[in-house]
Coordinates of C-alpha atoms and ligand atoms in Angstrom, one line a residue:
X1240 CA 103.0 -66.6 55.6
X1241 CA 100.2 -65.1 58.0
X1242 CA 101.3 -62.0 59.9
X1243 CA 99.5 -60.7 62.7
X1244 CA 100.7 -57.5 64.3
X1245 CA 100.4 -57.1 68.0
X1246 CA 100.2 -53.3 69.2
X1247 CA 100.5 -53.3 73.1
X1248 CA 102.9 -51.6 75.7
X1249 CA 105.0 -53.3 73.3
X1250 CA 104.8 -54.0 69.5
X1251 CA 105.5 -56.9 67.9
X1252 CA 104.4 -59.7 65.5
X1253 CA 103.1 -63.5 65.7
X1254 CA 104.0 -65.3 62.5
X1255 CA 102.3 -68.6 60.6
X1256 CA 103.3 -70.2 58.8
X1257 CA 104.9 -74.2 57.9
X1258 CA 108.2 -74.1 58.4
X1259 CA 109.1 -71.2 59.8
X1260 CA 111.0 -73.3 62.4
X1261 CA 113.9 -74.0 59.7
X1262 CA 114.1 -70.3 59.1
X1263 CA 113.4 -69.5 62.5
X1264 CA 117.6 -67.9 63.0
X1265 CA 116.5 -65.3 60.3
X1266 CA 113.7 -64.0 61.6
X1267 CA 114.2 -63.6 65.1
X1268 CA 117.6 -61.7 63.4
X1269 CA 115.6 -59.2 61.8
X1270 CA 113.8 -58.5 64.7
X1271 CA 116.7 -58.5 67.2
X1272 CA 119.7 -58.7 65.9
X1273 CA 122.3 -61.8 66.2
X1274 CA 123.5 -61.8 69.3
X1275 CA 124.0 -64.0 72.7
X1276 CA 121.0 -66.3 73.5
X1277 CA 119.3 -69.4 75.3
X1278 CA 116.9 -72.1 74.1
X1279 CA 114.7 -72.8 77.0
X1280 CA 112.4 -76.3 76.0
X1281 CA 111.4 -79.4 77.8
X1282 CA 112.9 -82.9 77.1
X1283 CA 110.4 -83.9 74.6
X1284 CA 110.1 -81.0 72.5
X1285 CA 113.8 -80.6 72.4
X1286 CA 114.3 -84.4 71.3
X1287 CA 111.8 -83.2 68.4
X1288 CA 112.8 -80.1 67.5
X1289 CA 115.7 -78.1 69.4
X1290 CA 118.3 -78.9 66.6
X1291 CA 116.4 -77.5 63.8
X1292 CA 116.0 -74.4 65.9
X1293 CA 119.6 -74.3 67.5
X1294 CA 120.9 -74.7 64.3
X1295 CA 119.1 -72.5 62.5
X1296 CA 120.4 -69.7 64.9
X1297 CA 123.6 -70.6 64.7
X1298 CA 123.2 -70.0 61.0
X1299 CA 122.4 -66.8 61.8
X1300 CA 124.9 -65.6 63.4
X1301 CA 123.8 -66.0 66.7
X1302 CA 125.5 -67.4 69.9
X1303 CA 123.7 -69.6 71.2
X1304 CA 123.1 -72.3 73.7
X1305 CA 119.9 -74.2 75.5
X1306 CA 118.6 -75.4 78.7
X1307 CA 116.3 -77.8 78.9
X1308 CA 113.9 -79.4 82.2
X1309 CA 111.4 -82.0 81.9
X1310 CA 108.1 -82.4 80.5
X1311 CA 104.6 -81.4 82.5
X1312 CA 103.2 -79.0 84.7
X1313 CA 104.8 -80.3 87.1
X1314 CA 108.4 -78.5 86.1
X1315 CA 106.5 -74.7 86.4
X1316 CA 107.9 -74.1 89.9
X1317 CA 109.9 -72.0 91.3
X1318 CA 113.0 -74.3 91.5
X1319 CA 112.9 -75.0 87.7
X1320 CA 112.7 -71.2 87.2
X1321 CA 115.7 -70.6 89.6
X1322 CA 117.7 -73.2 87.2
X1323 CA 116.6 -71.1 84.1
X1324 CA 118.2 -68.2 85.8
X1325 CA 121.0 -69.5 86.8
X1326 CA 121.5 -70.8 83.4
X1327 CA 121.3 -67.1 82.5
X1328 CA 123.8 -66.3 84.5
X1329 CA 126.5 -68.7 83.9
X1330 CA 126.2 -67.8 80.2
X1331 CA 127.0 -64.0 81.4
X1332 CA 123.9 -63.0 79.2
X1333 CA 123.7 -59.7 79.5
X1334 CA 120.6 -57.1 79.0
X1335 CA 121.0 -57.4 75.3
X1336 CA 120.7 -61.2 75.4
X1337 CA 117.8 -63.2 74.5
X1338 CA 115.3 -65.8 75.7
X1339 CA 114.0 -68.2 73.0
X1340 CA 111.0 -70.3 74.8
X1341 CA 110.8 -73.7 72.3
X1342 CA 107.7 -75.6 73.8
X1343 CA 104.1 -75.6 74.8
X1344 CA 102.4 -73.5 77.3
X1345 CA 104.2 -74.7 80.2
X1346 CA 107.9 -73.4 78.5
X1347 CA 106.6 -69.9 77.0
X1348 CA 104.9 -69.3 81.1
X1349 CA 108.3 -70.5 82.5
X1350 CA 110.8 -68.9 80.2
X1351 CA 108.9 -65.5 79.5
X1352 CA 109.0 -64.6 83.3
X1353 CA 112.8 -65.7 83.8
X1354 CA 113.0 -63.0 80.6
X1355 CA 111.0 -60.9 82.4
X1356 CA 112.7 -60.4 85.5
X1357 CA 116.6 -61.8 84.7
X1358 CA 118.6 -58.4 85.0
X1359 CA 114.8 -57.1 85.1
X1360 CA 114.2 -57.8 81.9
X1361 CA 115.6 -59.0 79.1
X1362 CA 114.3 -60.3 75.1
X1363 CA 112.5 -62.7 74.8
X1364 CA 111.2 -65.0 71.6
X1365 CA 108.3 -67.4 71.8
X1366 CA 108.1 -70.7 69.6
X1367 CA 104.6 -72.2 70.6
X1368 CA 104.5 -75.8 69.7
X1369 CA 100.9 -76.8 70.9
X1370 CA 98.0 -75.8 69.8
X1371 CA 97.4 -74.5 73.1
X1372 CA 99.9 -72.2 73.2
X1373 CA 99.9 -71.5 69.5
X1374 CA 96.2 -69.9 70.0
X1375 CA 96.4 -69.0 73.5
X1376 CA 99.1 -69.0 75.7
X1377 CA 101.9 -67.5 73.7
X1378 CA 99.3 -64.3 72.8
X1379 CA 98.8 -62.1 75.9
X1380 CA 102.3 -61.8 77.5
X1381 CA 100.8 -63.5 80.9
X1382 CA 104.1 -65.1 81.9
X1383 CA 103.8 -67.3 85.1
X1384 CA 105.2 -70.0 87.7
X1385 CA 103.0 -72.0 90.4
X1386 CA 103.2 -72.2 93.9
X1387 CA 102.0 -75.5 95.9
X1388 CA 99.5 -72.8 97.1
X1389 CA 97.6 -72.8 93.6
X1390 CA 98.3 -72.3 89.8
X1391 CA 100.1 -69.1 88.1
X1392 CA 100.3 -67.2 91.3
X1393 CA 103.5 -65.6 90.5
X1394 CA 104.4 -64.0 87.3
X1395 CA 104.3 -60.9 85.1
X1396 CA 103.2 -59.1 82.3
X1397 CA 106.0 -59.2 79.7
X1398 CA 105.4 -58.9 75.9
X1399 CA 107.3 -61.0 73.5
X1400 CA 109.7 -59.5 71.1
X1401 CA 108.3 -61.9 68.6
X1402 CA 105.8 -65.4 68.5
X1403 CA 107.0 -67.9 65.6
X1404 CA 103.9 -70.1 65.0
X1405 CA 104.7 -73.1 62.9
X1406 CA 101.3 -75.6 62.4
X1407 CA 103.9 -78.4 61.0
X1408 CA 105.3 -78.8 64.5
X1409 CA 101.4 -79.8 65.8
X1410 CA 101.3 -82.7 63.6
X1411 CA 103.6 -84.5 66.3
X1412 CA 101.4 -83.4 69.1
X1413 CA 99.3 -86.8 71.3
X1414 CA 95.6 -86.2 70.2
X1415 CA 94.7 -85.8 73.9
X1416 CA 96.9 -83.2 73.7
X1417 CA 95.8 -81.9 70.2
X1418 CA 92.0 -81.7 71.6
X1419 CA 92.9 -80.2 74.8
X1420 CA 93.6 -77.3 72.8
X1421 CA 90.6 -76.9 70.5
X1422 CA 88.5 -76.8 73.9
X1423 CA 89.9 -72.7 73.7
X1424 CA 89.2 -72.7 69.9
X1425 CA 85.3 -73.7 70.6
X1426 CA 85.5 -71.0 73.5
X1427 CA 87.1 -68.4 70.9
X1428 CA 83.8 -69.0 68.2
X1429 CA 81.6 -69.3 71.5
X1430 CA 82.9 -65.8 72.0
X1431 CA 82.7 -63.9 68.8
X1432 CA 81.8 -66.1 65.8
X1433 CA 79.0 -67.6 64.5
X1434 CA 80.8 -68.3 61.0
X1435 CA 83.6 -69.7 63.1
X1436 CA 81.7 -72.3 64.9
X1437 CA 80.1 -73.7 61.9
X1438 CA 84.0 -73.5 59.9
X1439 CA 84.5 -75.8 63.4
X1440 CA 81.6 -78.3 62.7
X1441 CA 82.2 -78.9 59.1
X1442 CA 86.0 -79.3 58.5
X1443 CA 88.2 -81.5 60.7
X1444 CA 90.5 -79.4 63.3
X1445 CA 93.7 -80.6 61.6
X1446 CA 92.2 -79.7 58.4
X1447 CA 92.5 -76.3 58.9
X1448 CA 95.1 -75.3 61.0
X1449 CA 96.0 -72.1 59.6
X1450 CA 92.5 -70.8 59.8
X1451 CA 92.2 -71.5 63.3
X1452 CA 95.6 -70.3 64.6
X1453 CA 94.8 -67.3 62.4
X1454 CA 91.2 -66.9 64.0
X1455 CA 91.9 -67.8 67.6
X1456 CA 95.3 -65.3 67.5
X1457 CA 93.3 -61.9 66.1
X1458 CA 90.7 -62.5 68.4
X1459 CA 92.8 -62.6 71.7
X1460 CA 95.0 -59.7 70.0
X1461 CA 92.0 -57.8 69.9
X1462 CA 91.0 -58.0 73.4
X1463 CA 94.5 -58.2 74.9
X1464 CA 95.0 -54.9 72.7
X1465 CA 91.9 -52.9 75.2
X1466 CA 92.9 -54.9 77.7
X1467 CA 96.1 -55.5 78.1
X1468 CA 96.3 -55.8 82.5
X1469 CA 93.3 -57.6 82.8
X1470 CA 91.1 -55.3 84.2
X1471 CA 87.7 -55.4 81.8
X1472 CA 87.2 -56.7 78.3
X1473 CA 89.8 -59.6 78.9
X1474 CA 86.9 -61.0 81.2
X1475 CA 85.7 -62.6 78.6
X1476 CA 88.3 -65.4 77.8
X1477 CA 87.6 -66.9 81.4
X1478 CA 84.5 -68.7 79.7
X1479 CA 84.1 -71.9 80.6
X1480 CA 87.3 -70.9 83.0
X1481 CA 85.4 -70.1 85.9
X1482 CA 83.7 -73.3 86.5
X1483 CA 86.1 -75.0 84.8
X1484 CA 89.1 -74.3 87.0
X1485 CA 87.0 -75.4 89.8
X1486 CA 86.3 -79.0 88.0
X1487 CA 90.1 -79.3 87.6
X1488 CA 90.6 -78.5 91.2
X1489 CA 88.4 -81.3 92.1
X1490 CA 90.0 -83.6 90.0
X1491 CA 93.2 -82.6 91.7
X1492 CA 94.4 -81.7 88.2
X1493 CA 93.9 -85.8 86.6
X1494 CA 90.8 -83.9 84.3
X1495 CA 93.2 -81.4 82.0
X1496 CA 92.8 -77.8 81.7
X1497 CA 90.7 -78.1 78.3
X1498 CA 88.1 -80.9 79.5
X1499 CA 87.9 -79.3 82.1
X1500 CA 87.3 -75.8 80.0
X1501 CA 84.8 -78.0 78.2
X1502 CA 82.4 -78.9 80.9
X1503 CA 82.9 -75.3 82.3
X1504 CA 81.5 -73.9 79.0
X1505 CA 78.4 -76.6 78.8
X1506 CA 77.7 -75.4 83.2
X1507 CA 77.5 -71.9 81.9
X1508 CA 75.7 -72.6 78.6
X1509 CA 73.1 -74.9 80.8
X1510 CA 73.0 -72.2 83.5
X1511 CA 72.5 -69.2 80.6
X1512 CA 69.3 -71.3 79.1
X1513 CA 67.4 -71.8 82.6
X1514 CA 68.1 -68.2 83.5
X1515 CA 66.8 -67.5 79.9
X1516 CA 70.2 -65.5 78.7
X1517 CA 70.2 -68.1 75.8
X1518 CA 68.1 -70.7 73.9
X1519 CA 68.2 -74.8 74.3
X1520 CA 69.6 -74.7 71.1
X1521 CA 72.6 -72.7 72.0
X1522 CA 73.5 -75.4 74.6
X1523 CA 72.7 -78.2 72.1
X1524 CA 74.5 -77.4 69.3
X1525 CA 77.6 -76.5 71.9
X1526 CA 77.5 -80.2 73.4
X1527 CA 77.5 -81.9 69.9
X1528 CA 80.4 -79.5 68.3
X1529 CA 82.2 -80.5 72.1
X1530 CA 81.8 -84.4 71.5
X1531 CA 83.1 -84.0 67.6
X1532 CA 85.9 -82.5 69.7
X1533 CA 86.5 -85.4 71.8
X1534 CA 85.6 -83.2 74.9
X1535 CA 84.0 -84.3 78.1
X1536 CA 80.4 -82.5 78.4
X1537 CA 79.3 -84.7 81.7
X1538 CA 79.4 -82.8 85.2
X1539 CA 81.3 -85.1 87.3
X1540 CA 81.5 -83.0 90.7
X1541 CA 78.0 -82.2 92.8
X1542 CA 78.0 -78.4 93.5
X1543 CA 79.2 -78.6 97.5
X1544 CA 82.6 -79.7 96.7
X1545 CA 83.0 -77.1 93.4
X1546 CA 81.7 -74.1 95.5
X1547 CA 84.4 -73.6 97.9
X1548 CA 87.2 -73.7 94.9
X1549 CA 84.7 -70.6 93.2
X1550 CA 85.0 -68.8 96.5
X1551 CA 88.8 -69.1 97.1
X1552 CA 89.4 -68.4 92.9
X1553 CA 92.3 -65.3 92.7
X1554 CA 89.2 -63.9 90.6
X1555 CA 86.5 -64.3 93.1
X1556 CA 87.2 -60.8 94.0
X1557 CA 85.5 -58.9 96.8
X1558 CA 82.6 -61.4 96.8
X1559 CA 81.6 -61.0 93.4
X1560 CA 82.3 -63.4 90.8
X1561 CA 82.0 -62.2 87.1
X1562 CA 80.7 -65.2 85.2
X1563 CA 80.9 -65.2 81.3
X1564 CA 77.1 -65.8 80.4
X1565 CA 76.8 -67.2 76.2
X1566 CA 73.6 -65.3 74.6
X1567 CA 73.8 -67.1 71.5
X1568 CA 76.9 -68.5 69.6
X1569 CA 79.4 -65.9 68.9
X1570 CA 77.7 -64.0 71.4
X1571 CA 78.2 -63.5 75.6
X1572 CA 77.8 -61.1 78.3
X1573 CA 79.8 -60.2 81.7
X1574 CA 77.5 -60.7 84.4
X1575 CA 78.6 -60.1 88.4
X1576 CA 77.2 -62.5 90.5
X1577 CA 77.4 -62.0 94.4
X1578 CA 79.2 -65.6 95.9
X1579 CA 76.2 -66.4 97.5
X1580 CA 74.5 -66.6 94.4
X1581 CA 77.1 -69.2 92.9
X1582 CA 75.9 -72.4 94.2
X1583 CA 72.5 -71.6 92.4
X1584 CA 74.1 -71.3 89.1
X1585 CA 76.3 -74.4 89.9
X1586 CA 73.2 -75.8 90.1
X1587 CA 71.7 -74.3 87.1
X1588 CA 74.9 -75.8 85.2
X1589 CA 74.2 -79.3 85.8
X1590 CA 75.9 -79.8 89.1
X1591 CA 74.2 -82.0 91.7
Ligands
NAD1929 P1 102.7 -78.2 78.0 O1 103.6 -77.1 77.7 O2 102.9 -79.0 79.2 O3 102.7 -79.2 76.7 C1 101.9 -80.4 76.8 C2 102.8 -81.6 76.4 O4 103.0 -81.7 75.0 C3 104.2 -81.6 77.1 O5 104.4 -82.9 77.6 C4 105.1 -81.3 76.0 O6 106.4 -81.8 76.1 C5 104.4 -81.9 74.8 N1 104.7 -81.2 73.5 C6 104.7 -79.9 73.3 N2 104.8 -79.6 71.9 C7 104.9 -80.8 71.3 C8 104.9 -81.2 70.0 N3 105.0 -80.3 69.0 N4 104.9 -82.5 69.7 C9 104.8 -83.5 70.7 N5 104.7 -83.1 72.0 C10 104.8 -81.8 72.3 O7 101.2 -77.7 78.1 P2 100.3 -76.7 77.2 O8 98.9 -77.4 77.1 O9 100.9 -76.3 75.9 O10 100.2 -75.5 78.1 C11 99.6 -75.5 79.4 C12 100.2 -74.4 80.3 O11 100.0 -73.1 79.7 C13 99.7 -74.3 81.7 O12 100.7 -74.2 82.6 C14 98.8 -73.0 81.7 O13 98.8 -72.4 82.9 C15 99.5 -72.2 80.7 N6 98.7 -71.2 80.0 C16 99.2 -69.9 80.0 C17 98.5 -68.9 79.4 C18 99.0 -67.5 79.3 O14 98.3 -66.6 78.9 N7 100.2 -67.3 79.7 C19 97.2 -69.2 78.8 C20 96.8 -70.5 78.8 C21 97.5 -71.5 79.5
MG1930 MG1 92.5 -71.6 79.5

């Protein structure tokens, strides 16, 4: 077993390890006692996995129940979060009870915010079963619901008591899926390893599992740990994100987060090399490792209709974008552009 120790406003520990799901009753009991507590999951991943867990509590000592909703983004609203409360409620948890999120990204955004603000806050346990939320969404405590205005424009900052990270569970996960996910594990070498990249290009992804959950985890623990509220260093994991969200917009959300991460990644790559921040090779070497990755690399939007998305981005703040500019691999630098600036570096990326 991998340990990797969190020290935020909160302290706490992400564990790796195969298996851990069986054991998963003991260890969120040493960590917080066996008490009341609810199983939030989606339909699939409970089908799959919600009686080892359940049971496994139960084992424990705990008492415990679930509620489940179904599959997709489209569940992380504000009416599925008012039936997690409410499931709260009729279980009279009180402020020593516990959430358990079982699921991908989409359960531990969902579940951590009805933690965070049920009886204003109670426990809360994450069990990440993507790879997605295994390397990135369950690190961070960014807990959020949508609105039909936009994407994760509610939610709250609310660290987990524990993150149980078990790489068995990813051998049921769709490749689409599966892939979606190493589009943030090619953004995490982008960002800080050269070593890490080339681990990427010469092993197969499933391969090496542990290596990259332990990889992708420290290095977002050690920028969430300077920057926990998102005010400086954790800049730098909107790579490709910038771009990228604006693709998906266009797409009206039928291109998934991770392609769309991809092609974000090669715009600012392409954009870095004709500003002369970075060299050919850089972008060449990105676009192959991409394709291994069954990742899109193709601009499919012209620049007009990805511009106005930049401008109205929650981030486009003050008319100043800060765009996440690669040097080399392993290597990038925050650089504020003015918005009226953007459309050149759209262009510079590849758009039309
Ligand atoms: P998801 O939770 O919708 O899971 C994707 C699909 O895989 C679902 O249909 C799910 O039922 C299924 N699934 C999950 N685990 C499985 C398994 N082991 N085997 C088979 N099927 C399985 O999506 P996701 O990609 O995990 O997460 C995306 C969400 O995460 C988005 O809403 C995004 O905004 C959020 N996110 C949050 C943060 C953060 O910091 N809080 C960071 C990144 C992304
Ligand atoms: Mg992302």
């Amino acid at each position: 077993m991998k340990t990797i120790h969190v020290n935020a406003s909160k302290s706490y520990d992400i564990l790796i390890e195969r298996g851990v799901l069986e054991r998963a009753g003991e260890e969120i009991k040493t960590v917080c006692g066996a008490g009341e507590a609810l199983i939030v999951s989606d339909d699939t991943v409970w089908d799959l996995y919600g009686e080892t867990v359940l049971a496994s509590m139960q084992k424990a000592g705990f008492d415990v129940t679930s509620f489940t909703f179904p599959h997709g983004e489209q569940s992380k609203n504000l009416s599925v979060y008012a039936d997690i409360l409410n499931a709260l409620a009729a279980r009279h948890l009180s402020r020593k009870g516990l959430v358990v999120a079982l699921g991908g990204g989409v359960v531990g955004d969902m579940a951590g915010f009805a933690a965070a603000t049920y009886l204003r806050g109670v426990r809360f346990v994450q069990i990440p079963t993507t790879l997605l939320s295994q390397v990135d969404s369950s690190v961070g405590g960014k807990t959020a619901v949508d609105l039909p205005a936009g994407k994760n424009l509610v939610g709250a900052f609310c660290q987990p008591s524990l993150v149980l990270c078990d790489p068995h569970v990813l051998s049921t996960l769709p490749d689409p899926v599966f892939y979606d996910g190493c589009a943030e594990v090619i953004k995490a070498a982008m960002l800080k390893s050269h070593a890490f990249f080339e681990d990427l290009q010469k092993t197969p992804p499933r391969e090496q599992l542990e290596h990259m959950l332990e990889f992708c985890i420290s290095m977002k623990r050690d920028v969430v740990e300077e920057d926990e509220f998102d005010t400086g260093a954790r800049q730098y994991l909107n790579l490709g994100h910038t771009f990228g969200h604006a693709v998906e917009a266009a797409s009206a959300f039928s291109i998934s987060h991770g392609c769309a991460v991809s092609i974000g990644m090669v715009m600012m790559t392409r954009a870095a090399v004709k500003k002369g921040y970075c060299k050919e090779d850089t972008l060449e070497q990105l676009i192959a490792l991409l394709k291994q990755y069954h990742l899109p690399t193709e601009v499919p939007y012209p620049a007009l209709s990805l511009l106005g998305i930049v401008r109205s981005d929650k981030k486009t703040m003050g008319g100043t974008v800060t765009l996440v500019v690669p040097e080399k691999i392993g290597r990038c630098t925050l650089v504020p552009v003015p918005v009226c600036d953007v459309p050149d570096w759209l262009t510079a990326g590849g758009a039309q």
